[in-house]
mmCIF file of C-alpha atoms and ligand atoms in Angstrom:
data_model
loop_
_atom_site.group_PDB
_atom_site.id
_atom_site.type_symbol
_atom_site.label_atom_id
_atom_site.label_comp_id
_atom_site.label_asym_id
_atom_site.label_seq_id
_atom_site.Cartn_x
_atom_site.Cartn_y
_atom_site.Cartn_z
ATOM 1 C CA MET A 342 -105.838 17.534 48.601
ATOM 2 C CA LEU A 343 -103.897 16.029 51.549
ATOM 3 C CA GLU A 344 -106.118 15.665 54.523
ATOM 4 C CA PHE A 345 -104.385 16.465 57.915
ATOM 5 C CA ARG A 346 -106.988 18.173 59.926
ATOM 6 C CA THR A 347 -105.861 18.948 63.490
ATOM 7 C CA CYS A 348 -107.120 16.444 66.192
ATOM 8 C CA ARG A 349 -108.448 17.556 69.835
ATOM 9 C CA MET A 350 -105.470 18.007 72.068
ATOM 10 C CA ILE A 351 -105.308 17.900 75.867
ATOM 11 C CA LEU A 352 -103.486 20.984 77.191
ATOM 12 C CA GLU A 353 -101.165 20.548 80.042
ATOM 13 C CA ARG A 354 -99.837 23.632 81.895
ATOM 14 C CA ARG A 355 -96.235 24.184 81.674
ATOM 15 C CA PRO A 356 -93.736 26.724 83.340
ATOM 16 C CA PRO A 357 -92.483 29.544 81.443
ATOM 17 C CA PRO A 358 -89.417 28.605 78.724
ATOM 18 C CA GLU A 359 -86.054 28.648 80.469
ATOM 19 C CA LEU A 360 -84.911 30.312 77.385
ATOM 20 C CA LEU A 361 -86.836 32.088 74.619
ATOM 21 C CA SER A 362 -85.420 32.498 71.064
ATOM 22 C CA LEU A 363 -86.241 35.150 69.053
ATOM 23 C CA VAL A 364 -85.428 34.487 65.294
ATOM 24 C CA ILE A 365 -85.187 37.413 63.140
ATOM 25 C CA PRO A 366 -84.429 37.136 59.310
ATOM 26 C CA CYS A 367 -82.947 40.288 57.749
ATOM 27 C CA TYR A 368 -82.466 41.211 54.195
ATOM 28 C CA ASN A 369 -81.264 44.819 53.258
ATOM 29 C CA GLU A 370 -82.555 46.034 56.589
ATOM 30 C CA GLU A 371 -80.057 48.653 57.315
ATOM 31 C CA ALA A 372 -82.758 51.282 57.716
ATOM 32 C CA VAL A 373 -84.690 49.156 60.173
ATOM 33 C CA LEU A 374 -82.027 47.746 62.487
ATOM 34 C CA PRO A 375 -81.393 50.856 64.658
ATOM 35 C CA VAL A 376 -85.254 51.088 65.418
ATOM 36 C CA LEU A 377 -85.526 47.249 65.882
ATOM 37 C CA ARG A 378 -82.336 47.294 68.483
ATOM 38 C CA GLN A 379 -84.066 50.216 70.355
ATOM 39 C CA GLU A 380 -87.386 48.577 70.625
ATOM 40 C CA LEU A 381 -86.131 45.205 71.339
ATOM 41 C CA ALA A 382 -83.865 46.843 74.259
ATOM 42 C CA ALA A 383 -87.045 48.548 75.760
ATOM 43 C CA PHE A 384 -89.266 45.532 75.330
ATOM 44 C CA LEU A 385 -86.726 42.943 76.789
ATOM 45 C CA LYS A 386 -86.542 45.086 80.034
ATOM 46 C CA LYS A 387 -90.222 44.130 80.746
ATOM 47 C CA LEU A 388 -89.796 40.549 79.988
ATOM 48 C CA THR A 389 -89.090 38.117 82.894
ATOM 49 C CA VAL A 390 -87.909 35.222 80.664
ATOM 50 C CA LYS A 391 -84.220 34.746 79.579
ATOM 51 C CA VAL A 392 -84.015 35.753 75.971
ATOM 52 C CA GLU A 393 -81.517 34.886 73.073
ATOM 53 C CA ILE A 394 -81.851 36.647 69.830
ATOM 54 C CA VAL A 395 -80.804 35.055 66.655
ATOM 55 C CA LEU A 396 -80.455 37.284 63.770
ATOM 56 C CA VAL A 397 -80.033 35.860 60.249
ATOM 57 C CA ASP A 398 -78.297 37.903 57.611
ATOM 58 C CA ASP A 399 -79.940 36.617 54.529
ATOM 59 C CA GLY A 400 -77.099 37.578 51.976
ATOM 60 C CA SER A 401 -77.912 41.393 52.291
ATOM 61 C CA ARG A 402 -76.135 43.881 49.784
ATOM 62 C CA ASP A 403 -76.320 46.894 52.164
ATOM 63 C CA ARG A 404 -74.727 47.410 55.661
ATOM 64 C CA THR A 405 -77.146 45.128 57.546
ATOM 65 C CA LEU A 406 -74.301 42.495 58.486
ATOM 66 C CA GLU A 407 -72.262 45.087 59.580
ATOM 67 C CA LEU A 408 -74.871 46.616 61.742
ATOM 68 C CA LEU A 409 -75.566 42.970 63.149
ATOM 69 C CA LEU A 410 -72.184 42.040 63.884
ATOM 70 C CA GLN A 411 -71.653 45.466 65.748
ATOM 71 C CA TRP A 412 -74.768 44.828 67.832
ATOM 72 C CA CYS A 413 -73.259 41.310 68.511
ATOM 73 C CA ARG A 414 -70.066 42.744 69.937
ATOM 74 C CA GLU A 415 -72.065 44.985 72.170
ATOM 75 C CA ASP A 416 -74.531 42.345 73.439
ATOM 76 C CA PRO A 417 -73.431 38.771 74.052
ATOM 77 C CA SER A 418 -77.137 37.520 74.143
ATOM 78 C CA VAL A 419 -77.499 38.642 70.355
ATOM 79 C CA ARG A 420 -76.161 35.614 67.818
ATOM 80 C CA VAL A 421 -75.830 36.298 64.237
ATOM 81 C CA LEU A 422 -75.741 33.879 61.392
ATOM 82 C CA GLY A 423 -74.549 35.282 58.027
ATOM 83 C CA LEU A 424 -75.858 33.136 55.012
ATOM 84 C CA ALA A 425 -73.370 32.835 52.125
ATOM 85 C CA ARG A 426 -75.987 34.778 49.736
ATOM 86 C CA ASN A 427 -79.672 35.554 49.558
ATOM 87 C CA PHE A 428 -81.533 32.267 50.189
ATOM 88 C CA GLY A 429 -84.905 33.655 50.513
ATOM 89 C CA HIS A 430 -87.115 34.373 53.645
ATOM 90 C CA GLN A 431 -88.087 30.840 54.281
ATOM 91 C CA ASN A 432 -84.797 29.422 54.123
ATOM 92 C CA ALA A 433 -83.132 32.236 56.162
ATOM 93 C CA ALA A 434 -85.878 31.642 58.701
ATOM 94 C CA THR A 435 -85.134 27.849 58.761
ATOM 95 C CA ALA A 436 -81.495 28.870 59.388
ATOM 96 C CA GLY A 437 -82.526 30.772 62.449
ATOM 97 C CA LEU A 438 -84.806 28.115 63.716
ATOM 98 C CA ASP A 439 -82.198 25.471 63.336
ATOM 99 C CA ALA A 440 -79.630 27.516 65.292
ATOM 100 C CA ALA A 441 -82.122 28.511 67.999
ATOM 101 C CA SER A 442 -81.600 26.787 71.292
ATOM 102 C CA GLY A 443 -84.604 28.069 73.287
ATOM 103 C CA ASP A 444 -87.397 25.868 74.730
ATOM 104 C CA ALA A 445 -89.731 28.170 72.962
ATOM 105 C CA VAL A 446 -89.032 30.020 69.745
ATOM 106 C CA ILE A 447 -90.686 33.146 68.207
ATOM 107 C CA LEU A 448 -90.279 33.817 64.580
ATOM 108 C CA ILE A 449 -90.462 37.590 63.915
ATOM 109 C CA ASP A 450 -89.900 39.889 60.997
ATOM 110 C CA ALA A 451 -87.238 42.677 61.351
ATOM 111 C CA ASP A 452 -89.406 45.576 60.278
ATOM 112 C CA LEU A 453 -91.662 45.598 63.398
ATOM 113 C CA GLN A 454 -94.846 45.210 61.508
ATOM 114 C CA ASP A 455 -95.548 42.536 64.036
ATOM 115 C CA PRO A 456 -95.636 44.277 67.618
ATOM 116 C CA LEU A 457 -93.506 42.867 70.233
ATOM 117 C CA ASP A 458 -96.190 43.726 72.919
ATOM 118 C CA VAL A 459 -98.091 40.683 71.455
ATOM 119 C CA ILE A 460 -95.245 38.227 72.796
ATOM 120 C CA PRO A 461 -96.317 38.139 76.469
ATOM 121 C CA GLU A 462 -99.677 36.987 75.420
ATOM 122 C CA MET A 463 -98.064 34.296 73.285
ATOM 123 C CA LEU A 464 -96.125 33.221 76.209
ATOM 124 C CA ALA A 465 -99.152 32.829 78.513
ATOM 125 C CA LYS A 466 -100.812 30.644 75.758
ATOM 126 C CA TYR A 467 -97.610 28.544 75.723
ATOM 127 C CA GLU A 468 -97.827 28.059 79.636
ATOM 128 C CA GLU A 469 -101.500 27.130 79.060
ATOM 129 C CA GLY A 470 -99.965 24.201 77.015
ATOM 130 C CA TYR A 471 -100.180 25.341 73.343
ATOM 131 C CA ASP A 472 -97.380 24.281 71.081
ATOM 132 C CA VAL A 473 -97.962 26.940 68.358
ATOM 133 C CA VAL A 474 -99.248 30.339 68.965
ATOM 134 C CA TYR A 475 -99.594 32.081 65.755
ATOM 135 C CA GLY A 476 -100.300 35.863 65.218
ATOM 136 C CA GLN A 477 -103.477 36.437 63.492
ATOM 137 C CA ARG A 478 -103.792 40.058 61.925
ATOM 138 C CA LEU A 479 -107.007 42.083 62.782
ATOM 139 C CA SER A 480 -105.984 44.943 60.652
ATOM 140 C CA ARG A 481 -102.776 45.929 58.607
ATOM 141 C CA SER A 482 -101.938 49.501 58.332
ATOM 142 C CA GLY A 483 -99.621 51.066 55.896
ATOM 143 C CA GLU A 484 -100.270 48.480 53.070
ATOM 144 C CA SER A 485 -102.027 49.269 49.845
ATOM 145 C CA TRP A 486 -105.484 47.873 48.701
ATOM 146 C CA PHE A 487 -103.646 45.941 46.230
ATOM 147 C CA LYS A 488 -101.330 44.049 48.757
ATOM 148 C CA LEU A 489 -104.340 43.432 51.001
ATOM 149 C CA PHE A 490 -106.346 42.165 48.234
ATOM 150 C CA THR A 491 -103.547 39.835 47.091
ATOM 151 C CA ALA A 492 -102.910 38.622 50.532
ATOM 152 C CA SER A 493 -106.666 37.791 50.958
ATOM 153 C CA MET A 494 -106.741 35.794 47.783
ATOM 154 C CA PHE A 495 -103.415 34.115 48.728
ATOM 155 C CA TYR A 496 -105.242 32.740 52.006
ATOM 156 C CA LYS A 497 -108.255 31.558 50.019
ATOM 157 C CA VAL A 498 -105.783 29.669 47.546
ATOM 158 C CA MET A 499 -103.848 28.326 50.226
ATOM 159 C CA ARG A 500 -106.648 27.103 52.175
ATOM 160 C CA THR A 501 -107.945 25.229 49.229
ATOM 161 C CA PHE A 502 -104.610 23.658 48.237
ATOM 162 C CA VAL A 503 -102.304 23.589 51.267
ATOM 163 C CA HIS A 504 -104.353 22.851 54.293
ATOM 164 C CA PRO A 505 -108.076 23.646 55.249
ATOM 165 C CA ASP A 506 -107.077 24.604 58.635
ATOM 166 C CA LEU A 507 -104.527 26.991 57.482
ATOM 167 C CA PRO A 508 -105.282 30.042 59.649
ATOM 168 C CA ALA A 509 -106.319 33.219 57.474
ATOM 169 C CA ASP A 510 -104.553 36.478 57.979
ATOM 170 C CA THR A 511 -101.601 35.068 59.521
ATOM 171 C CA GLY A 512 -97.751 35.403 58.503
ATOM 172 C CA ASP A 513 -94.880 33.539 59.958
ATOM 173 C CA PHE A 514 -95.105 35.498 63.249
ATOM 174 C CA ARG A 515 -95.626 32.714 65.783
ATOM 175 C CA LEU A 516 -94.343 30.909 68.892
ATOM 176 C CA ILE A 517 -93.398 27.394 68.527
ATOM 177 C CA SER A 518 -92.451 24.932 71.361
ATOM 178 C CA ARG A 519 -89.387 23.013 71.288
ATOM 179 C CA ARG A 520 -91.040 19.704 70.594
ATOM 180 C CA CYS A 521 -92.963 21.176 67.618
ATOM 181 C CA LEU A 522 -89.740 23.056 66.328
ATOM 182 C CA ASP A 523 -87.851 19.862 66.410
ATOM 183 C CA ALA A 524 -90.572 18.309 64.199
ATOM 184 C CA VAL A 525 -90.419 21.128 61.773
ATOM 185 C CA CYS A 526 -86.594 21.153 61.652
ATOM 186 C CA SER A 527 -86.729 17.373 60.809
ATOM 187 C CA MET A 528 -88.368 18.275 57.522
ATOM 188 C CA HIS A 529 -85.591 18.902 54.904
ATOM 189 C CA GLU A 530 -87.798 19.796 51.701
ATOM 190 C CA MET A 531 -86.216 22.595 49.559
ATOM 191 C CA HIS A 532 -89.549 24.294 48.785
ATOM 192 C CA ARG A 533 -90.557 25.466 52.247
ATOM 193 C CA PHE A 534 -93.628 26.968 53.310
ATOM 194 C CA LEU A 535 -93.082 27.340 57.015
ATOM 195 C CA ARG A 536 -96.652 28.201 57.907
ATOM 196 C CA GLY A 537 -97.844 25.010 56.141
ATOM 197 C CA MET A 538 -95.325 22.801 57.584
ATOM 198 C CA ILE A 539 -95.995 24.111 61.125
ATOM 199 C CA THR A 540 -99.784 23.341 60.634
ATOM 200 C CA TRP A 541 -98.840 20.009 59.096
ATOM 201 C CA ALA A 542 -96.749 19.012 62.265
ATOM 202 C CA GLY A 543 -99.964 19.319 64.213
ATOM 203 C CA PHE A 544 -99.947 19.702 67.996
ATOM 204 C CA ALA A 545 -102.200 22.291 69.836
ATOM 205 C CA GLN A 546 -102.347 25.753 67.977
ATOM 206 C CA THR A 547 -103.906 28.784 68.944
ATOM 207 C CA PRO A 548 -104.067 32.523 67.625
ATOM 208 C CA VAL A 549 -103.443 35.828 69.427
ATOM 209 C CA ARG A 550 -104.992 38.572 67.420
ATOM 210 C CA TYR A 551 -103.272 42.023 66.817
ATOM 211 C CA HIS A 552 -103.321 45.156 64.789
ATOM 212 C CA ARG A 553 -100.404 44.938 62.228
ATOM 213 C CA ASN A 554 -98.269 48.050 61.993
ATOM 214 C CA ALA A 555 -96.795 49.662 59.012
ATOM 215 C CA ARG A 556 -93.081 48.979 58.232
ATOM 216 C CA VAL A 557 -90.948 51.152 60.576
ATOM 217 C CA ALA A 558 -88.485 52.057 57.698
ATOM 218 C CA GLY A 559 -87.395 50.565 54.309
ATOM 219 C CA ILE A 560 -89.374 48.787 51.726
ATOM 220 C CA SER A 561 -91.100 45.302 51.381
ATOM 221 C CA LYS A 562 -88.696 42.432 50.258
ATOM 222 C CA TYR A 563 -91.835 40.628 48.835
ATOM 223 C CA PRO A 564 -92.840 42.201 45.529
ATOM 224 C CA LEU A 565 -95.825 40.804 43.639
ATOM 225 C CA ILE A 566 -93.835 38.383 41.534
ATOM 226 C CA LYS A 567 -92.057 36.964 44.554
ATOM 227 C CA MET A 568 -95.408 36.543 46.329
ATOM 228 C CA ILE A 569 -96.706 34.703 43.340
ATOM 229 C CA ARG A 570 -93.667 32.506 43.268
ATOM 230 C CA PHE A 571 -93.981 31.858 47.090
ATOM 231 C CA ALA A 572 -97.667 30.930 46.572
ATOM 232 C CA TRP A 573 -96.926 28.696 43.761
ATOM 233 C CA ASN A 574 -94.131 26.779 45.406
ATOM 234 C CA ALA A 575 -96.102 26.341 48.389
ATOM 235 C CA ILE A 576 -99.236 24.883 46.426
ATOM 236 C CA ILE A 577 -96.734 22.460 44.305
ATOM 237 C CA ALA A 578 -95.178 21.429 47.739
ATOM 238 C CA PHE A 579 -98.097 20.568 49.384
ATOM 239 C CA SER A 580 -100.687 19.469 47.005
ATOM 240 C CA PRO A 581 -101.306 17.214 43.960
ATOM 241 C CA LEU A 582 -104.485 19.197 43.082
ATOM 242 C CA PRO A 583 -103.000 21.113 40.017
ATOM 243 C CA LEU A 584 -102.028 17.730 38.571
ATOM 244 C CA ARG A 585 -105.772 16.361 39.036
ATOM 245 C CA ILE A 586 -106.969 19.698 37.644
ATOM 246 C CA SER A 587 -104.901 19.195 34.485
ATOM 247 C CA LEU A 588 -106.114 15.659 34.376
ATOM 248 C CA ALA A 589 -109.621 16.837 34.478
ATOM 249 C CA PHE A 590 -109.133 19.511 32.042
ATOM 250 C CA GLY A 591 -107.572 16.726 29.609
ATOM 251 C CA LEU A 592 -110.429 14.442 30.213
ATOM 252 C CA ILE A 593 -113.159 17.045 29.446
ATOM 253 C CA SER A 594 -111.364 18.143 26.249
ATOM 254 C CA SER A 595 -110.945 14.587 25.022
ATOM 255 C CA PHE A 596 -114.511 13.898 25.807
ATOM 256 C CA ILE A 597 -115.632 16.985 23.723
ATOM 257 C CA GLY A 598 -113.056 16.054 20.999
ATOM 258 C CA GLY A 599 -114.356 12.512 20.885
ATOM 259 C CA LEU A 600 -118.017 13.865 20.533
ATOM 260 C CA TYR A 601 -117.049 15.899 17.678
ATOM 261 C CA GLY A 602 -114.925 13.207 16.090
ATOM 262 C CA CYS A 603 -118.126 10.961 16.187
ATOM 263 C CA TYR A 604 -120.096 14.034 14.418
ATOM 264 C CA ALA A 605 -117.315 14.378 11.872
ATOM 265 C CA ILE A 606 -117.432 10.669 10.983
ATOM 266 C CA PHE A 607 -121.364 10.748 10.806
ATOM 267 C CA ARG A 608 -121.223 13.767 8.451
ATOM 268 C CA ALA A 609 -118.475 12.535 6.343
ATOM 269 C CA VAL A 610 -120.373 8.931 5.965
ATOM 270 C CA VAL A 611 -124.007 10.354 5.537
ATOM 271 C CA PHE A 612 -123.341 13.730 3.818
ATOM 272 C CA HIS A 613 -120.040 13.252 2.180
ATOM 273 C CA ASP A 614 -118.912 16.931 2.998
ATOM 274 C CA THR A 615 -115.681 16.700 4.728
ATOM 275 C CA VAL A 616 -113.968 20.025 3.598
ATOM 276 C CA PRO A 617 -116.391 22.293 5.553
ATOM 277 C CA GLY A 618 -115.693 22.454 9.162
ATOM 278 C CA TRP A 619 -112.165 23.721 8.785
ATOM 279 C CA THR A 620 -112.803 26.461 11.529
ATOM 280 C CA THR A 621 -113.919 24.081 13.939
ATOM 281 C CA GLN A 622 -111.039 21.784 13.296
ATOM 282 C CA ILE A 623 -108.586 24.581 13.976
ATOM 283 C CA VAL A 624 -110.674 25.563 17.191
ATOM 284 C CA LEU A 625 -110.502 21.852 18.439
ATOM 285 C CA THR A 626 -106.645 21.449 17.619
ATOM 286 C CA SER A 627 -106.025 24.606 19.474
ATOM 287 C CA LEU A 628 -108.143 23.643 22.407
ATOM 288 C CA LEU A 629 -106.528 20.098 22.753
ATOM 289 C CA GLY A 630 -102.964 21.440 22.006
ATOM 290 C CA GLY A 631 -103.383 24.112 24.718
ATOM 291 C CA ALA A 632 -104.604 21.468 27.096
ATOM 292 C CA VAL A 633 -101.835 18.975 26.242
ATOM 293 C CA LEU A 634 -99.450 21.933 26.896
ATOM 294 C CA ILE A 635 -100.885 22.991 30.090
ATOM 295 C CA SER A 636 -100.756 19.333 31.512
ATOM 296 C CA ASN A 637 -97.194 18.967 30.418
ATOM 297 C CA GLY A 638 -96.394 22.384 31.936
ATOM 298 C CA ILE A 639 -97.787 21.369 35.365
ATOM 299 C CA LEU A 640 -96.161 17.958 35.111
ATOM 300 C CA GLY A 641 -93.008 19.772 34.357
ATOM 301 C CA GLU A 642 -93.259 21.906 37.581
ATOM 302 C CA TYR A 643 -93.467 18.886 39.542
ATOM 303 C CA VAL A 644 -90.661 16.880 37.691
ATOM 304 C CA SER A 645 -88.417 19.951 38.302
ATOM 305 C CA LYS A 646 -89.332 20.167 41.963
ATOM 306 C CA ILE A 647 -88.385 16.338 42.320
ATOM 307 C CA PHE A 648 -85.244 16.947 40.470
ATOM 308 C CA GLU A 649 -84.338 19.743 43.060
ATOM 309 C CA GLU A 650 -85.294 17.576 45.989
ATOM 310 C CA CYS A 651 -83.138 14.669 44.840
ATOM 311 C CA LYS A 652 -80.038 16.677 44.436
ATOM 312 C CA GLY A 653 -80.227 16.960 48.292
ATOM 313 C CA ARG A 654 -78.535 20.289 48.624
ATOM 314 C CA PRO A 655 -78.231 22.074 51.846
ATOM 315 C CA LEU A 656 -81.233 24.409 52.306
ATOM 316 C CA TYR A 657 -78.845 27.251 53.009
ATOM 317 C CA ILE A 658 -75.007 27.793 53.466
ATOM 318 C CA VAL A 659 -73.763 29.738 56.512
ATOM 319 C CA ALA A 660 -70.744 31.841 55.991
ATOM 320 C CA THR A 661 -70.194 33.386 59.575
ATOM 321 C CA ARG A 662 -71.669 32.590 62.871
ATOM 322 C CA THR A 663 -70.975 34.983 65.820
ATOM 323 C CA ASN A 664 -71.803 34.646 69.524
ATOM 324 C CA PHE A 665 -73.106 30.976 69.196
ATOM 325 C CA PRO A 666 -71.910 28.925 72.294
ATOM 326 C CA ALA A 667 -71.155 25.713 70.107
ATOM 327 C CA ARG A 668 -71.142 25.000 66.448
ATOM 328 C CA VAL A 669 -74.534 24.028 65.051
ATOM 329 C CA SER A 670 -74.477 21.927 61.936
ATOM 330 C CA SER A 671 -76.575 23.387 58.979
HETATM 331 N N1 UDP B 1571 -86.420 38.598 54.297
HETATM 332 C C1 UDP B 1571 -85.225 37.712 54.047
HETATM 333 N N2 UDP B 1571 -85.161 37.496 53.042
HETATM 334 C C2 UDP B 1571 -85.600 37.779 51.720
HETATM 335 C C3 UDP B 1571 -86.697 38.543 51.793
HETATM 336 C C4 UDP B 1571 -86.876 39.041 53.168
HETATM 337 O O1 UDP B 1571 -84.855 37.427 55.036
HETATM 338 O O2 UDP B 1571 -85.094 37.325 50.572
HETATM 339 C C5 UDP B 1571 -86.885 39.168 55.463
HETATM 340 C C6 UDP B 1571 -87.138 40.795 55.354
HETATM 341 O O3 UDP B 1571 -85.708 41.362 55.920
HETATM 342 C C7 UDP B 1571 -88.033 40.661 56.880
HETATM 343 C C8 UDP B 1571 -89.047 39.628 56.493
HETATM 344 O O4 UDP B 1571 -88.205 38.773 55.786
HETATM 345 O O5 UDP B 1571 -87.491 40.720 58.160
HETATM 346 C C9 UDP B 1571 -90.277 39.903 55.887
HETATM 347 O O6 UDP B 1571 -89.946 40.519 54.631
HETATM 348 P P1 UDP B 1571 -90.872 41.855 54.297
HETATM 349 O O7 UDP B 1571 -91.171 42.467 55.579
HETATM 350 O O8 UDP B 1571 -90.128 42.519 53.082
HETATM 351 O O9 UDP B 1571 -92.048 41.154 53.696
HETATM 352 P P2 UDP B 1571 -93.797 41.764 54.019
HETATM 353 O O10 UDP B 1571 -94.094 42.092 55.304
HETATM 354 O O11 UDP B 1571 -93.753 43.118 52.825
HETATM 355 O O12 UDP B 1571 -94.567 40.618 53.420
HETATM 356 MG MG1 MG B 1572 -92.754 43.295 56.537
#
């Protein structure tokens, strides 16, 4: 596993950000947007810092983009990126982070599961000198035991494979300072696990704890199969451990096979009874065949990721940009 434990940081107090960017990726969120708009308007009235809202439409198939553009027309502080198709949450978030111009940026989901009221606490930590303030969930309402169980397994696996310091019970909801964001934006890998990349970047990081709400409307865009793919991509992107496990598995199988080979030769030479042992032969062949196939499969996963990375394609393609002051290259 890659070792990049965070070091001790000296905190220096800083003024509040001159501009705070709220980056919100949206995919098929037409049911959520009216509530989000209302809640944000009420919340921003209480906030003293200047805010820009960067909404990213991740190739939605419903009326999301239409609603976002309408919002944009009525409020010049709202900027909208429309992606050319669905690029997935991590790439949509990356598009928003790249386009944000604030001194501090907060990444938040559209469904209001992460309460806006936590943001002032995040800003206070930013002023204390922290570069990353991540939301850590104390509880999660409105989610099935299955989602909670898979989420807790997810963090156990991720801490083993991605980063031992990756905080448990966190999502992508976090405040990031400009210098940390610049570091993250300079990483162009296709298979993105933003939480891991932000932890990898280092800087002073601290949690704010909160109770996670249920979705205000609509359904989760992360079904189990997408979660598994997300976790697998994160593991492969961050860790060579699966390759080492497959190597260890191969070595153990070869060792057992070698021992059995010696035993078979011994029997053939001493007892001359080579026909018996057919069952064992089949078992060993399948065991070794399985080990070889698993190893090849894992190797194949890495090769396919290398193949995709070396094509060097853009992480997302922006189709429309609305209310941005100047063109931002993707
Ligand atoms: N999302 C996205 N692209 C996708 C899937 C999701 O931009 O392909 C957005 C979605 O609109 C939401 C956020 O990512 O704002 C998190 O998704 P969701 O709330 O469905 O995930 P969950 O909280 O259930 O894990
Ligand atoms: Mg959600």
